[in-house]
Amino acid sequence: MPAHPPHSPLPATLPPLSLYVHLPWCVRKCPYCDFNSHERDGDLPEAAYLAALLTDLEQELPDVQGREVTSLFFGGGTPSLLSPGFYQTLLTRLREQLPFARDIEITLEANPGTVEQDRFDGFRAAGINRLSLGVQSFNDQHLRALGRIHGGAEAIRAAGQARRAGFDNINLDLMHGLPGQTPEQALADLRQAIALAPEHISWYELTIEPNTAFYRAPPTQPDGDTLADTEMAGFDVLAEAGYGRYEVSAFARADRQCRHNLNYWTFGDYLALGAGAHGKITRPDGIYRYRKTRLPGHYLAEDGTRRCGLAPVPADELPGEFMLNALRLVAGVPAAMFPAHTGLPLDQLADALTRGRARGLLSNDPQRLACTTLGQRHLNHTLGLFLSA
């Protein structure tokens, strides 16, 4: 690949802008979790955290003045631990500072063990219009192995409560490859999720990540062949129920794909607020990534900027960064999106595309950047074509 200047070029037009807000507290740290989450110790400092988020926002505004926010995601941790009143005030203040799209998607992650009907009612009244329930499994034995604080019956009840609160866009998070889980049990979880008729299902394999309790004491999981067979059978179950696979582990009814995550996968910009949140922003001098102070106590105590690790994405890393996201999408992306969102000419991908197409890993359609079925099956290998280019 030809040499490029060390800093990223500037796209001709700005990509869409999303907002991510991190709520770092949880009731109990799950043994598989490598997110920035911290077990709460007493009452949550809602007022102090709200003030810190708003100060954080003020420091971010110069980079996004006048840009419309198309989606907002409250992630964690366990965002449903915070009160509806917290979100009512926060959303009001965010709207005062940022132009929200008329049809903005606003998602809240919720743990079935931390919500009751009145909280769902309050979240919906605050303006949250999409709910992501962290179910993981409906099998109580497997939930205990995962360290979850809820049972299967609570997860089913929570989905019904969310519907009664007026949520018409619900995601259920499920995992397979759990300790002691048979393929039949994994598919039973899927069928139970489908019976609840969510608009979206995230179904992914339990992976053991560094810096987790499971990494230090790995559980026994099904073997690789069993995992692969379970996955393929699950794809069939979801497809038969009308859930289209549009990303590696995301399945949705028609027109119910998660717009916030789609913005990540198409290399859009995302503003980050909250302890440990990560952001990407296009500035007049290039494309930058950054993160926020990680520990909640430090984030709350910070007097100056909470942004740290701000660095331009080097031009020679942009192809890999873009394709690492875009090829997660089953249909890929329009080829024109690469120059539009990176500022680089499409021919920067030419060598890797030629090699991938020759091996049957990438689509031959010159108008799209997409994997073939074989390329999806060997996604890490396919992505390596661009990371090593």
mmCIF file of N, CA, C and O in Angstrom, residues 155-229:
data_model
loop_
_atom_site.group_PDB
_atom_site.id
_atom_site.type_symbol
_atom_site.label_atom_id
_atom_site.label_comp_id
_atom_site.label_asym_id
_atom_site.label_seq_id
_atom_site.Cartn_x
_atom_site.Cartn_y
_atom_site.Cartn_z
ATOM 1 N N ALA A 155 -36.713 -12.671 33.796
ATOM 2 C CA ALA A 155 -36.447 -12.146 32.453
ATOM 3 C C ALA A 155 -37.726 -12.116 31.625
ATOM 4 O O ALA A 155 -38.007 -11.142 30.919
ATOM 5 N N ILE A 156 -38.523 -13.189 31.720
ATOM 6 C CA ILE A 156 -39.788 -13.235 30.990
ATOM 7 C C ILE A 156 -40.723 -12.150 31.500
ATOM 8 O O ILE A 156 -41.374 -11.441 30.718
ATOM 9 N N ARG A 157 -40.790 -11.988 32.817
ATOM 10 C CA ARG A 157 -41.649 -10.963 33.396
ATOM 11 C C ARG A 157 -41.202 -9.558 32.971
ATOM 12 O O ARG A 157 -42.024 -8.690 32.649
ATOM 13 N N ALA A 158 -39.883 -9.329 32.946
ATOM 14 C CA ALA A 158 -39.364 -8.011 32.566
ATOM 15 C C ALA A 158 -39.743 -7.651 31.137
ATOM 16 O O ALA A 158 -40.094 -6.492 30.848
ATOM 17 N N ALA A 159 -39.705 -8.628 30.233
ATOM 18 C CA ALA A 159 -40.080 -8.355 28.849
ATOM 19 C C ALA A 159 -41.548 -7.935 28.766
ATOM 20 O O ALA A 159 -41.904 -7.001 28.026
ATOM 21 N N GLY A 160 -42.406 -8.594 29.538
ATOM 22 C CA GLY A 160 -43.811 -8.217 29.557
ATOM 23 C C GLY A 160 -44.032 -6.844 30.164
ATOM 24 O O GLY A 160 -44.857 -6.050 29.680
ATOM 25 N N GLN A 161 -43.292 -6.531 31.216
ATOM 26 C CA GLN A 161 -43.409 -5.209 31.841
ATOM 27 C C GLN A 161 -42.969 -4.108 30.884
ATOM 28 O O GLN A 161 -43.581 -3.035 30.833
ATOM 29 N N ALA A 162 -41.922 -4.380 30.134
ATOM 30 C CA ALA A 162 -41.453 -3.387 29.165
ATOM 31 C C ALA A 162 -42.517 -3.113 28.106
ATOM 32 O O ALA A 162 -42.749 -1.962 27.716
ATOM 33 N N ARG A 163 -43.185 -4.158 27.650
ATOM 34 C CA ARG A 163 -44.264 -3.978 26.676
ATOM 35 C C ARG A 163 -45.384 -3.130 27.271
ATOM 36 O O ARG A 163 -45.910 -2.218 26.632
ATOM 37 N N ARG A 164 -45.767 -3.438 28.512
ATOM 38 C CA ARG A 164 -46.855 -2.702 29.143
ATOM 39 C C ARG A 164 -46.493 -1.241 29.366
ATOM 40 O O ARG A 164 -47.373 -0.376 29.419
ATOM 41 N N ALA A 165 -45.192 -0.963 29.482
ATOM 42 C CA ALA A 165 -44.746 0.422 29.647
ATOM 43 C C ALA A 165 -44.765 1.198 28.338
ATOM 44 O O ALA A 165 -44.547 2.412 28.332
ATOM 45 N N GLY A 166 -45.006 0.500 27.233
ATOM 46 C CA GLY A 166 -45.099 1.181 25.948
ATOM 47 C C GLY A 166 -43.896 1.027 25.050
ATOM 48 O O GLY A 166 -43.834 1.652 23.981
ATOM 49 N N PHE A 167 -42.928 0.194 25.437
ATOM 50 C CA PHE A 167 -41.766 -0.014 24.571
ATOM 51 C C PHE A 167 -42.165 -0.892 23.386
ATOM 52 O O PHE A 167 -42.642 -2.016 23.568
ATOM 53 N N ASP A 168 -41.956 -0.373 22.182
ATOM 54 C CA ASP A 168 -42.258 -1.146 20.975
ATOM 55 C C ASP A 168 -40.995 -1.475 20.194
ATOM 56 O O ASP A 168 -41.057 -1.875 19.034
ATOM 57 N N ASN A 169 -39.840 -1.298 20.836
ATOM 58 C CA ASN A 169 -38.556 -1.630 20.215
ATOM 59 C C ASN A 169 -37.669 -2.221 21.307
ATOM 60 O O ASN A 169 -37.052 -1.477 22.081
ATOM 61 N N ILE A 170 -37.635 -3.542 21.373
ATOM 62 C CA ILE A 170 -36.939 -4.244 22.459
ATOM 63 C C ILE A 170 -35.917 -5.208 21.876
ATOM 64 O O ILE A 170 -36.185 -5.935 20.915
ATOM 65 N N ASN A 171 -34.735 -5.203 22.467
ATOM 66 C CA ASN A 171 -33.694 -6.185 22.152
ATOM 67 C C ASN A 171 -33.521 -7.115 23.339
ATOM 68 O O ASN A 171 -33.566 -6.681 24.498
ATOM 69 N N LEU A 172 -33.333 -8.391 23.067
ATOM 70 C CA LEU A 172 -32.965 -9.359 24.094
ATOM 71 C C LEU A 172 -31.544 -9.836 23.806
ATOM 72 O O LEU A 172 -31.253 -10.283 22.695
ATOM 73 N N ASP A 173 -30.686 -9.731 24.793
ATOM 74 C CA ASP A 173 -29.303 -10.204 24.704
ATOM 75 C C ASP A 173 -29.236 -11.641 25.191
ATOM 76 O O ASP A 173 -29.652 -11.936 26.328
ATOM 77 N N LEU A 174 -28.695 -12.532 24.373
ATOM 78 C CA LEU A 174 -28.552 -13.935 24.739
ATOM 79 C C LEU A 174 -27.147 -14.411 24.405
ATOM 80 O O LEU A 174 -26.543 -13.958 23.438
ATOM 81 N N MET A 175 -26.649 -15.369 25.202
ATOM 82 C CA MET A 175 -25.357 -15.992 24.916
ATOM 83 C C MET A 175 -25.533 -17.497 24.783
ATOM 84 O O MET A 175 -26.440 -18.087 25.376
ATOM 85 N N HIS A 176 -24.645 -18.105 23.998
ATOM 86 C CA HIS A 176 -24.579 -19.567 23.944
ATOM 87 C C HIS A 176 -23.131 -19.977 24.181
ATOM 88 O O HIS A 176 -22.251 -19.134 24.332
ATOM 89 N N GLY A 177 -22.892 -21.271 24.255
ATOM 90 C CA GLY A 177 -21.554 -21.745 24.624
ATOM 91 C C GLY A 177 -21.301 -21.583 26.109
ATOM 92 O O GLY A 177 -20.156 -21.416 26.546
ATOM 93 N N LEU A 178 -22.375 -21.672 26.903
ATOM 94 C CA LEU A 178 -22.269 -21.458 28.346
ATOM 95 C C LEU A 178 -21.751 -22.713 29.041
ATOM 96 O O LEU A 178 -21.880 -23.828 28.520
ATOM 97 N N PRO A 179 -21.167 -22.562 30.223
ATOM 98 C CA PRO A 179 -20.684 -23.733 30.965
ATOM 99 C C PRO A 179 -21.807 -24.737 31.210
ATOM 100 O O PRO A 179 -22.855 -24.399 31.752
ATOM 101 N N GLY A 180 -21.594 -25.972 30.737
ATOM 102 C CA GLY A 180 -22.573 -27.030 30.946
ATOM 103 C C GLY A 180 -23.779 -26.968 30.040
ATOM 104 O O GLY A 180 -24.712 -27.773 30.189
ATOM 105 N N GLN A 181 -23.801 -26.071 29.069
ATOM 106 C CA GLN A 181 -24.968 -25.908 28.202
ATOM 107 C C GLN A 181 -24.918 -26.882 27.025
ATOM 108 O O GLN A 181 -23.908 -26.971 26.320
ATOM 109 N N THR A 182 -26.011 -27.589 26.784
ATOM 110 C CA THR A 182 -26.115 -28.453 25.614
ATOM 111 C C THR A 182 -26.657 -27.648 24.437
ATOM 112 O O THR A 182 -27.258 -26.579 24.622
ATOM 113 N N PRO A 183 -26.462 -28.136 23.208
ATOM 114 C CA PRO A 183 -27.060 -27.448 22.064
ATOM 115 C C PRO A 183 -28.565 -27.292 22.203
ATOM 116 O O PRO A 183 -29.129 -26.254 21.832
ATOM 117 N N GLU A 184 -29.227 -28.315 22.720
ATOM 118 C CA GLU A 184 -30.680 -28.249 22.886
ATOM 119 C C GLU A 184 -31.071 -27.136 23.849
ATOM 120 O O GLU A 184 -32.074 -26.437 23.626
ATOM 121 N N GLN A 185 -30.296 -26.942 24.895
ATOM 122 C CA GLN A 185 -30.585 -25.872 25.848
ATOM 123 C C GLN A 185 -30.345 -24.491 25.231
ATOM 124 O O GLN A 185 -31.107 -23.548 25.477
ATOM 125 N N ALA A 186 -29.302 -24.383 24.425
ATOM 126 C CA ALA A 186 -29.029 -23.109 23.760
ATOM 127 C C ALA A 186 -30.173 -22.741 22.825
ATOM 128 O O ALA A 186 -30.615 -21.576 22.773
ATOM 129 N N LEU A 187 -30.668 -23.714 22.074
ATOM 130 C CA LEU A 187 -31.763 -23.451 21.145
ATOM 131 C C LEU A 187 -33.073 -23.213 21.889
ATOM 132 O O LEU A 187 -33.926 -22.448 21.428
ATOM 133 N N ALA A 188 -33.230 -23.833 23.049
ATOM 134 C CA ALA A 188 -34.420 -23.572 23.870
ATOM 135 C C ALA A 188 -34.436 -22.119 24.338
ATOM 136 O O ALA A 188 -35.498 -21.486 24.391
ATOM 137 N N ASP A 189 -33.273 -21.597 24.696
ATOM 138 C CA ASP A 189 -33.180 -20.179 25.062
ATOM 139 C C ASP A 189 -33.636 -19.293 23.900
ATOM 140 O O ASP A 189 -34.381 -18.319 24.088
ATOM 141 N N LEU A 190 -33.162 -19.634 22.710
ATOM 142 C CA LEU A 190 -33.544 -18.849 21.533
ATOM 143 C C LEU A 190 -35.054 -18.893 21.307
ATOM 144 O O LEU A 190 -35.690 -17.868 21.033
ATOM 145 N N ARG A 191 -35.619 -20.076 21.409
ATOM 146 C CA ARG A 191 -37.057 -20.206 21.154
ATOM 147 C C ARG A 191 -37.873 -19.457 22.213
ATOM 148 O O ARG A 191 -38.921 -18.890 21.909
ATOM 149 N N GLN A 192 -37.389 -19.452 23.452
ATOM 150 C CA GLN A 192 -38.083 -18.695 24.491
ATOM 151 C C GLN A 192 -38.006 -17.199 24.202
ATOM 152 O O GLN A 192 -38.986 -16.470 24.362
ATOM 153 N N ALA A 193 -36.846 -16.760 23.752
ATOM 154 C CA ALA A 193 -36.703 -15.346 23.391
ATOM 155 C C ALA A 193 -37.663 -14.989 22.251
ATOM 156 O O ALA A 193 -38.342 -13.950 22.296
ATOM 157 N N ILE A 194 -37.724 -15.828 21.251
ATOM 158 C CA ILE A 194 -38.597 -15.570 20.100
ATOM 159 C C ILE A 194 -40.060 -15.527 20.534
ATOM 160 O O ILE A 194 -40.853 -14.723 20.027
ATOM 161 N N ALA A 195 -40.417 -16.379 21.494
ATOM 162 C CA ALA A 195 -41.798 -16.403 21.984
ATOM 163 C C ALA A 195 -42.208 -15.081 22.614
ATOM 164 O O ALA A 195 -43.395 -14.751 22.664
ATOM 165 N N LEU A 196 -41.234 -14.303 23.082
ATOM 166 C CA LEU A 196 -41.514 -12.991 23.677
ATOM 167 C C LEU A 196 -41.641 -11.905 22.619
ATOM 168 O O LEU A 196 -41.946 -10.754 22.947
ATOM 169 N N ALA A 197 -41.387 -12.258 21.365
ATOM 170 C CA ALA A 197 -41.579 -11.370 20.209
ATOM 171 C C ALA A 197 -40.831 -10.049 20.297
ATOM 172 O O ALA A 197 -41.400 -8.990 20.005
ATOM 173 N N PRO A 198 -39.547 -10.063 20.645
ATOM 174 C CA PRO A 198 -38.789 -8.813 20.594
ATOM 175 C C PRO A 198 -38.535 -8.403 19.149
ATOM 176 O O PRO A 198 -38.608 -9.229 18.238
ATOM 177 N N GLU A 199 -38.249 -7.135 18.960
ATOM 178 C CA GLU A 199 -37.936 -6.663 17.613
ATOM 179 C C GLU A 199 -36.515 -7.033 17.205
ATOM 180 O O GLU A 199 -36.202 -7.092 16.015
ATOM 181 N N HIS A 200 -35.653 -7.290 18.187
ATOM 182 C CA HIS A 200 -34.232 -7.502 17.929
ATOM 183 C C HIS A 200 -33.701 -8.539 18.908
ATOM 184 O O HIS A 200 -34.109 -8.577 20.074
ATOM 185 N N ILE A 201 -32.818 -9.397 18.443
ATOM 186 C CA ILE A 201 -32.151 -10.375 19.304
ATOM 187 C C ILE A 201 -30.653 -10.328 19.021
ATOM 188 O O ILE A 201 -30.226 -10.399 17.868
ATOM 189 N N SER A 202 -29.871 -10.188 20.079
ATOM 190 C CA SER A 202 -28.413 -10.319 19.983
ATOM 191 C C SER A 202 -28.055 -11.688 20.547
ATOM 192 O O SER A 202 -28.373 -11.981 21.713
ATOM 193 N N TRP A 203 -27.430 -12.520 19.724
ATOM 194 C CA TRP A 203 -27.127 -13.899 20.125
ATOM 195 C C TRP A 203 -25.673 -14.178 19.792
ATOM 196 O O TRP A 203 -25.277 -14.183 18.621
ATOM 197 N N TYR A 204 -24.875 -14.387 20.819
ATOM 198 C CA TYR A 204 -23.443 -14.512 20.586
ATOM 199 C C TYR A 204 -22.830 -15.512 21.544
ATOM 200 O O TYR A 204 -23.392 -15.832 22.598
ATOM 201 N N GLU A 205 -21.684 -16.015 21.150
ATOM 202 C CA GLU A 205 -20.985 -17.028 21.933
ATOM 203 C C GLU A 205 -20.267 -16.394 23.119
ATOM 204 O O GLU A 205 -19.656 -15.320 22.995
ATOM 205 N N LEU A 206 -20.331 -17.048 24.263
ATOM 206 C CA LEU A 206 -19.556 -16.621 25.420
ATOM 207 C C LEU A 206 -18.070 -16.730 25.095
ATOM 208 O O LEU A 206 -17.578 -17.798 24.739
ATOM 209 N N THR A 207 -17.366 -15.629 25.172
ATOM 210 C CA THR A 207 -15.919 -15.634 24.967
ATOM 211 C C THR A 207 -15.236 -15.263 26.274
ATOM 212 O O THR A 207 -15.752 -14.441 27.045
ATOM 213 N N ILE A 208 -14.111 -15.859 26.514
ATOM 214 C CA ILE A 208 -13.364 -15.631 27.749
ATOM 215 C C ILE A 208 -12.347 -14.508 27.500
ATOM 216 O O ILE A 208 -11.422 -14.674 26.698
ATOM 217 N N GLU A 209 -12.550 -13.386 28.159
ATOM 218 C CA GLU A 209 -11.720 -12.210 27.937
ATOM 219 C C GLU A 209 -10.707 -12.031 29.063
ATOM 220 O O GLU A 209 -10.974 -12.393 30.214
ATOM 221 N N PRO A 210 -9.518 -11.458 28.749
ATOM 222 C CA PRO A 210 -8.551 -11.149 29.807
ATOM 223 C C PRO A 210 -9.164 -10.224 30.864
ATOM 224 O O PRO A 210 -10.139 -9.512 30.600
ATOM 225 N N ASN A 211 -8.593 -10.252 32.039
ATOM 226 C CA ASN A 211 -9.022 -9.388 33.145
ATOM 227 C C ASN A 211 -10.444 -9.678 33.609
ATOM 228 O O ASN A 211 -11.160 -8.775 34.056
ATOM 229 N N THR A 212 -10.846 -10.948 33.488
ATOM 230 C CA THR A 212 -12.136 -11.366 34.027
ATOM 231 C C THR A 212 -11.929 -12.570 34.943
ATOM 232 O O THR A 212 -10.898 -13.247 34.880
ATOM 233 N N ALA A 213 -12.919 -12.827 35.786
ATOM 234 C CA ALA A 213 -12.828 -13.986 36.680
ATOM 235 C C ALA A 213 -12.771 -15.283 35.888
ATOM 236 O O ALA A 213 -12.063 -16.228 36.264
ATOM 237 N N PHE A 214 -13.504 -15.353 34.772
ATOM 238 C CA PHE A 214 -13.469 -16.559 33.946
ATOM 239 C C PHE A 214 -12.101 -16.759 33.295
ATOM 240 O O PHE A 214 -11.706 -17.893 33.020
ATOM 241 N N TYR A 215 -11.391 -15.690 33.036
ATOM 242 C CA TYR A 215 -10.060 -15.819 32.439
ATOM 243 C C TYR A 215 -9.093 -16.437 33.453
ATOM 244 O O TYR A 215 -8.244 -17.256 33.095
ATOM 245 N N ARG A 216 -9.262 -16.053 34.708
ATOM 246 C CA ARG A 216 -8.387 -16.582 35.765
ATOM 247 C C ARG A 216 -8.750 -18.018 36.130
ATOM 248 O O ARG A 216 -7.879 -18.795 36.542
ATOM 249 N N ALA A 217 -10.017 -18.356 35.998
ATOM 250 C CA ALA A 217 -10.467 -19.727 36.287
ATOM 251 C C ALA A 217 -11.467 -20.124 35.195
ATOM 252 O O ALA A 217 -12.681 -20.054 35.402
ATOM 253 N N PRO A 218 -10.969 -20.517 34.019
ATOM 254 C CA PRO A 218 -11.858 -20.763 32.871
ATOM 255 C C PRO A 218 -12.860 -21.878 33.129
ATOM 256 O O PRO A 218 -12.494 -22.945 33.638
ATOM 257 N N PRO A 219 -14.113 -21.648 32.781
ATOM 258 C CA PRO A 219 -15.121 -22.711 32.887
ATOM 259 C C PRO A 219 -14.978 -23.672 31.709
ATOM 260 O O PRO A 219 -14.338 -23.359 30.698
ATOM 261 N N THR A 220 -15.604 -24.825 31.817
ATOM 262 C CA THR A 220 -15.618 -25.790 30.717
ATOM 263 C C THR A 220 -16.772 -25.463 29.785
ATOM 264 O O THR A 220 -17.936 -25.440 30.202
ATOM 265 N N GLN A 221 -16.443 -25.190 28.527
ATOM 266 C CA GLN A 221 -17.444 -24.858 27.525
ATOM 267 C C GLN A 221 -17.566 -25.990 26.505
ATOM 268 O O GLN A 221 -16.679 -26.848 26.409
ATOM 269 N N PRO A 222 -18.628 -25.981 25.716
ATOM 270 C CA PRO A 222 -18.734 -26.971 24.631
ATOM 271 C C PRO A 222 -17.536 -26.859 23.694
ATOM 272 O O PRO A 222 -16.930 -25.791 23.555
ATOM 273 N N ASP A 223 -17.196 -27.967 23.008
ATOM 274 C CA ASP A 223 -16.061 -27.959 22.092
ATOM 275 C C ASP A 223 -16.394 -27.157 20.832
ATOM 276 O O ASP A 223 -17.560 -26.815 20.565
ATOM 277 N N GLY A 224 -15.369 -26.869 20.051
ATOM 278 C CA GLY A 224 -15.517 -26.010 18.884
ATOM 279 C C GLY A 224 -16.527 -26.508 17.869
ATOM 280 O O GLY A 224 -17.308 -25.721 17.317
ATOM 281 N N ASP A 225 -16.536 -27.818 17.597
ATOM 282 C CA ASP A 225 -17.485 -28.362 16.623
ATOM 283 C C ASP A 225 -18.921 -28.209 17.116
ATOM 284 O O ASP A 225 -19.833 -27.874 16.342
ATOM 285 N N THR A 226 -19.118 -28.439 18.404
ATOM 286 C CA THR A 226 -20.455 -28.290 18.982
ATOM 287 C C THR A 226 -20.911 -26.845 18.910
ATOM 288 O O THR A 226 -22.072 -26.550 18.572
ATOM 289 N N LEU A 227 -20.005 -25.927 19.213
ATOM 290 C CA LEU A 227 -20.334 -24.503 19.140
ATOM 291 C C LEU A 227 -20.737 -24.112 17.725
ATOM 292 O O LEU A 227 -21.722 -23.389 17.521
ATOM 293 N N ALA A 228 -19.973 -24.589 16.743
ATOM 294 C CA ALA A 228 -20.270 -24.248 15.354
ATOM 295 C C ALA A 228 -21.618 -24.821 14.917
ATOM 296 O O ALA A 228 -22.412 -24.144 14.254
ATOM 297 N N ASP A 229 -21.886 -26.059 15.298
ATOM 298 C CA ASP A 229 -23.160 -26.682 14.927
ATOM 299 C C ASP A 229 -24.334 -25.965 15.600
ATOM 300 O O ASP A 229 -25.385 -25.766 14.984
#
